[in-house]
Short mmCIF file of C-alpha atoms in Angstrom, two decimals:
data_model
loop_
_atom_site.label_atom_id
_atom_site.label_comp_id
_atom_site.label_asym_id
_atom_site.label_seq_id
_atom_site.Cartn_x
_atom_site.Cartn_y
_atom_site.Cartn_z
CA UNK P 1 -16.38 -39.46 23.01
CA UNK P 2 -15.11 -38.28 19.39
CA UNK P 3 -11.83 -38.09 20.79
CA UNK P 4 -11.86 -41.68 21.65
CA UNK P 5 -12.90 -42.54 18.34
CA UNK P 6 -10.52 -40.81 16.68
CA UNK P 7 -8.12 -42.75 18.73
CA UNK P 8 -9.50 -45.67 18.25
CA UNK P 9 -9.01 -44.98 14.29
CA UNK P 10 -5.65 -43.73 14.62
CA UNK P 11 -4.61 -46.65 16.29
CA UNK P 12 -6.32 -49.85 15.03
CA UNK P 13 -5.19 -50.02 11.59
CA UNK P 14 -2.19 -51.61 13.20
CA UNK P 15 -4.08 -54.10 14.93
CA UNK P 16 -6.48 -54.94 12.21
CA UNK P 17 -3.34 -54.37 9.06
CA UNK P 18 -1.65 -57.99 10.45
CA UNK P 19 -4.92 -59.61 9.63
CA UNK P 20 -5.33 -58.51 6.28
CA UNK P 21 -1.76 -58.57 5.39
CA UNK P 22 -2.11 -62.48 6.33
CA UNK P 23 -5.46 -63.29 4.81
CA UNK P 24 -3.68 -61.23 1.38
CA UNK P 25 -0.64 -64.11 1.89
CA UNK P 26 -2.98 -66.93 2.79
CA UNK P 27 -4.53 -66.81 -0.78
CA UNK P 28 -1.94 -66.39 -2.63
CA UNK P 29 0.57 -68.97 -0.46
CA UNK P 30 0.44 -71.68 -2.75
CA UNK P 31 1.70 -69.19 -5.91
CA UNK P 32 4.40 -68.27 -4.17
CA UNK P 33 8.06 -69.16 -4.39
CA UNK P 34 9.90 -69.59 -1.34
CA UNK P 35 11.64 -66.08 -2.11
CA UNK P 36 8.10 -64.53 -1.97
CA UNK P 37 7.31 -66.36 1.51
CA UNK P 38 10.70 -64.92 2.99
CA UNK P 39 9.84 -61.56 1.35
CA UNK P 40 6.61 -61.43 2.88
CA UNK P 41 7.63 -62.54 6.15
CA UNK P 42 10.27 -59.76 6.13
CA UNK P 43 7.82 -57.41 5.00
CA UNK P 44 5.60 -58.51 7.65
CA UNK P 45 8.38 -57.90 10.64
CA UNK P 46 9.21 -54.71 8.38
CA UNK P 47 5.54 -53.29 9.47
CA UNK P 48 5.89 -54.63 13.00
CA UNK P 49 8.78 -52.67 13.80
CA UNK P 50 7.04 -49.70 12.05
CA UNK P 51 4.09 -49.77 14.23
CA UNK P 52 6.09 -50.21 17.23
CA UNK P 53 8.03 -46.99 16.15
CA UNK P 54 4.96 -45.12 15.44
CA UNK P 55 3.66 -46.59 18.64
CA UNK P 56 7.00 -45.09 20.96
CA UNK P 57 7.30 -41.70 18.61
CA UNK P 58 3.46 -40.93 19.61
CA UNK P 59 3.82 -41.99 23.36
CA UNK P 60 6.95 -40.16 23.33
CA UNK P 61 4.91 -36.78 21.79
CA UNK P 62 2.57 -37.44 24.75
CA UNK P 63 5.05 -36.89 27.21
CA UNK P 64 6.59 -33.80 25.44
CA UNK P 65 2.56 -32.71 25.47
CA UNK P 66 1.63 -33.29 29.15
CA UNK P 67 4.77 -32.26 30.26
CA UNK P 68 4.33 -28.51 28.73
CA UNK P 69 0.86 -27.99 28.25
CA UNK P 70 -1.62 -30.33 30.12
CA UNK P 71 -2.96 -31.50 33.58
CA UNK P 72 -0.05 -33.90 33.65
CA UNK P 73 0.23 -37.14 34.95
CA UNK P 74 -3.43 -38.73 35.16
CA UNK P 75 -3.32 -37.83 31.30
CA UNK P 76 -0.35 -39.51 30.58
CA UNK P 77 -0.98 -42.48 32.55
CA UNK P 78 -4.75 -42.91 30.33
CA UNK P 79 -2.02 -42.78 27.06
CA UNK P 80 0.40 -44.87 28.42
CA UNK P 81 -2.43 -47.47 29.39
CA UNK P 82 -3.88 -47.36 26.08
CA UNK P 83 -0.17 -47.85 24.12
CA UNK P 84 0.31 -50.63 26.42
CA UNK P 85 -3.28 -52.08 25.57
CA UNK P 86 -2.73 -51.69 21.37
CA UNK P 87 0.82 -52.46 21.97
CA UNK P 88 -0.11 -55.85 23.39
CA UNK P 89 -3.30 -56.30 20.77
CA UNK P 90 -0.84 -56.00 17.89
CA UNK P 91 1.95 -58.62 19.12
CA UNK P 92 -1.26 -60.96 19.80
CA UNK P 93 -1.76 -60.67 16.19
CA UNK P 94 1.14 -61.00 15.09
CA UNK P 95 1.56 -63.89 17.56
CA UNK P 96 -1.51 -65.45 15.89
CA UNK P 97 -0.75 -64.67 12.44
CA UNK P 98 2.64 -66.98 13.21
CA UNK P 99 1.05 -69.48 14.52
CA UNK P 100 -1.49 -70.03 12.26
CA UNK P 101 0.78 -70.21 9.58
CA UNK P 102 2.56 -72.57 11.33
CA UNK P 103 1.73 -74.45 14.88
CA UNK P 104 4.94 -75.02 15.23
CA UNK P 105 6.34 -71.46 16.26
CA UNK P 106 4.91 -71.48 19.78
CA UNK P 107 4.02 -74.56 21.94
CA UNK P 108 2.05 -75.10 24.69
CA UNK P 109 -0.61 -73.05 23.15
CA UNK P 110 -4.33 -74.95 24.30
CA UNK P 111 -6.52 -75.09 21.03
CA UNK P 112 -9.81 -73.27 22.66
CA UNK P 113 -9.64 -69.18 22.50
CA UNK P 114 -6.39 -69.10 20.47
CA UNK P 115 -6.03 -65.23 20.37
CA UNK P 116 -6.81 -64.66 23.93
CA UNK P 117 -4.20 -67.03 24.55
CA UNK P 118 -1.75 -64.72 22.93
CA UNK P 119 -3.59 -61.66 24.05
CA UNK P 120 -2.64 -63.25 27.47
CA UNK P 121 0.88 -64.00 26.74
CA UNK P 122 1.81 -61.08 24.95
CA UNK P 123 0.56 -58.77 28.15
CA UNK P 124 2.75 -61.24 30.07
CA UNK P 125 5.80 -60.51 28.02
CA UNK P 126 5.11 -56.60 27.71
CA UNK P 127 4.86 -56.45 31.67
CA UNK P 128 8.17 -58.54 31.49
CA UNK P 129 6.43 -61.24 34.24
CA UNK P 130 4.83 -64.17 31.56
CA UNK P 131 2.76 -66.18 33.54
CA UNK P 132 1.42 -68.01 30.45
CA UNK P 133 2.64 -71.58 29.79
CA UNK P 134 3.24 -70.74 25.83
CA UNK P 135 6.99 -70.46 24.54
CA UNK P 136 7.95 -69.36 21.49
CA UNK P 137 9.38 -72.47 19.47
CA UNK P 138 11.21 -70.88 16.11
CA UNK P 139 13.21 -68.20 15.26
CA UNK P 140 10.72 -66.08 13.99
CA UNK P 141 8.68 -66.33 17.04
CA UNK P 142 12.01 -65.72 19.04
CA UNK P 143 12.49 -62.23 16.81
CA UNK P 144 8.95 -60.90 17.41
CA UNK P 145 8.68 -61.68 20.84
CA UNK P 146 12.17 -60.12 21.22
CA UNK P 147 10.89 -57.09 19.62
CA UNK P 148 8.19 -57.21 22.40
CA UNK P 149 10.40 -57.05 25.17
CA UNK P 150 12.39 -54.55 23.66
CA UNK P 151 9.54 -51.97 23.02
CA UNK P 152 8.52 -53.00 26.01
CA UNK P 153 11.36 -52.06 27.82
CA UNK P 154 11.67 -48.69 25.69
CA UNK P 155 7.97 -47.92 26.81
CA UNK P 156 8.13 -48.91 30.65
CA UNK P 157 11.53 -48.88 31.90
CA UNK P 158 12.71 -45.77 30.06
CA UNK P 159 9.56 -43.42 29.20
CA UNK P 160 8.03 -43.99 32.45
CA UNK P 161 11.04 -43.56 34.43
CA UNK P 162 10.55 -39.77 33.50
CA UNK P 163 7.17 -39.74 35.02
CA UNK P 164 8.11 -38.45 38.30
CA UNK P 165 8.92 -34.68 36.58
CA UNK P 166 5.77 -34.77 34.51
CA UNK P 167 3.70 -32.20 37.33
CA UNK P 168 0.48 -30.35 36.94
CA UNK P 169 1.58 -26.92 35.75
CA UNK P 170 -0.59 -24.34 37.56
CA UNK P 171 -2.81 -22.66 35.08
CA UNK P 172 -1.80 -18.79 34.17
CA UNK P 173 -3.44 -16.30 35.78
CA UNK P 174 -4.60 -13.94 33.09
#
């Protein structure tokens, strides 16, 4: 159970961060110059990329870790099932943080359960099948749900393709 806290803490400052980072820019909006919006926004896909590359680097350790030193796959599959899961929490943020700053980013998004909508999409677009009706509209949108796919594709297609030689090395006799 403490270890799954200490997950939990190690990984939800980068779900929780987009929040405040938008709540900080939502009070200050109406000071700013339209350098400081672009600056922000930048910033803001600056720390998106970041958590996707801290993300990828510590799935990536995972597999260096099961592969040498642990029961293997069952393991990995648990970490690769939680990634995915704050993977897709952090693009729904992201996703909502957009649109909330602007409806017209995405469209097609219904006005009841607004996050879950983009909880929904965003595991659509990670598993690279989007069932959801929402599109994204601008070019921002287009850029972070382009990073999506891409990580995406880093985390599924390539990292799991090497999950047929992660095996259960047979513990040493002493």
């Amino acid at each position: 159970m403490k270890d799954l806290v200490r997950y939990l803490n190690r990984h939800g400052v980068f779900v929780i961060f987009p929040f405040m980072l938008y709540l900080f820019f939502k009070l200050f909006q109406k000071e700013c110059s339209d350098f400081e919006k672009y600056s922000f926004g930048f910033f803001f896909f600056f720390f998106l990329v970041l958590s996707n590359f801290y993300f990828v680097t510590y799935h990536t350790e995972k597999i260096y870790q099961h592969s040498e030193n642990s029961a293997g796959r069952f393991k990995f599959l648990a970490h690769t099932l939680g990634i995915v899961f704050f993977l897709s929490l952090t693009f729904a943020s992201y996703y909502w943080c957009l649109f909330d700053n602007n409806n017209a980013n995405f469209i097609n998004v219904k006005e009841s359960n607004i996050f879950l909508e983009f909880l929904h999409y965003s595991f659509g677009v990670f598993i690279m099948n989007n069932t959801s009706e929402i599109q994204a509209n601008s070019l921002h949108a287009k850029l972070f749900v382009g990073t999506e796919m891409l990580t995406a594709f880093i985390t599924l297609i390539l990292i799991l393709a090497n999950f047929k030689d992660l095996k259960s090395q047979p513990e040493a006799k002493e």
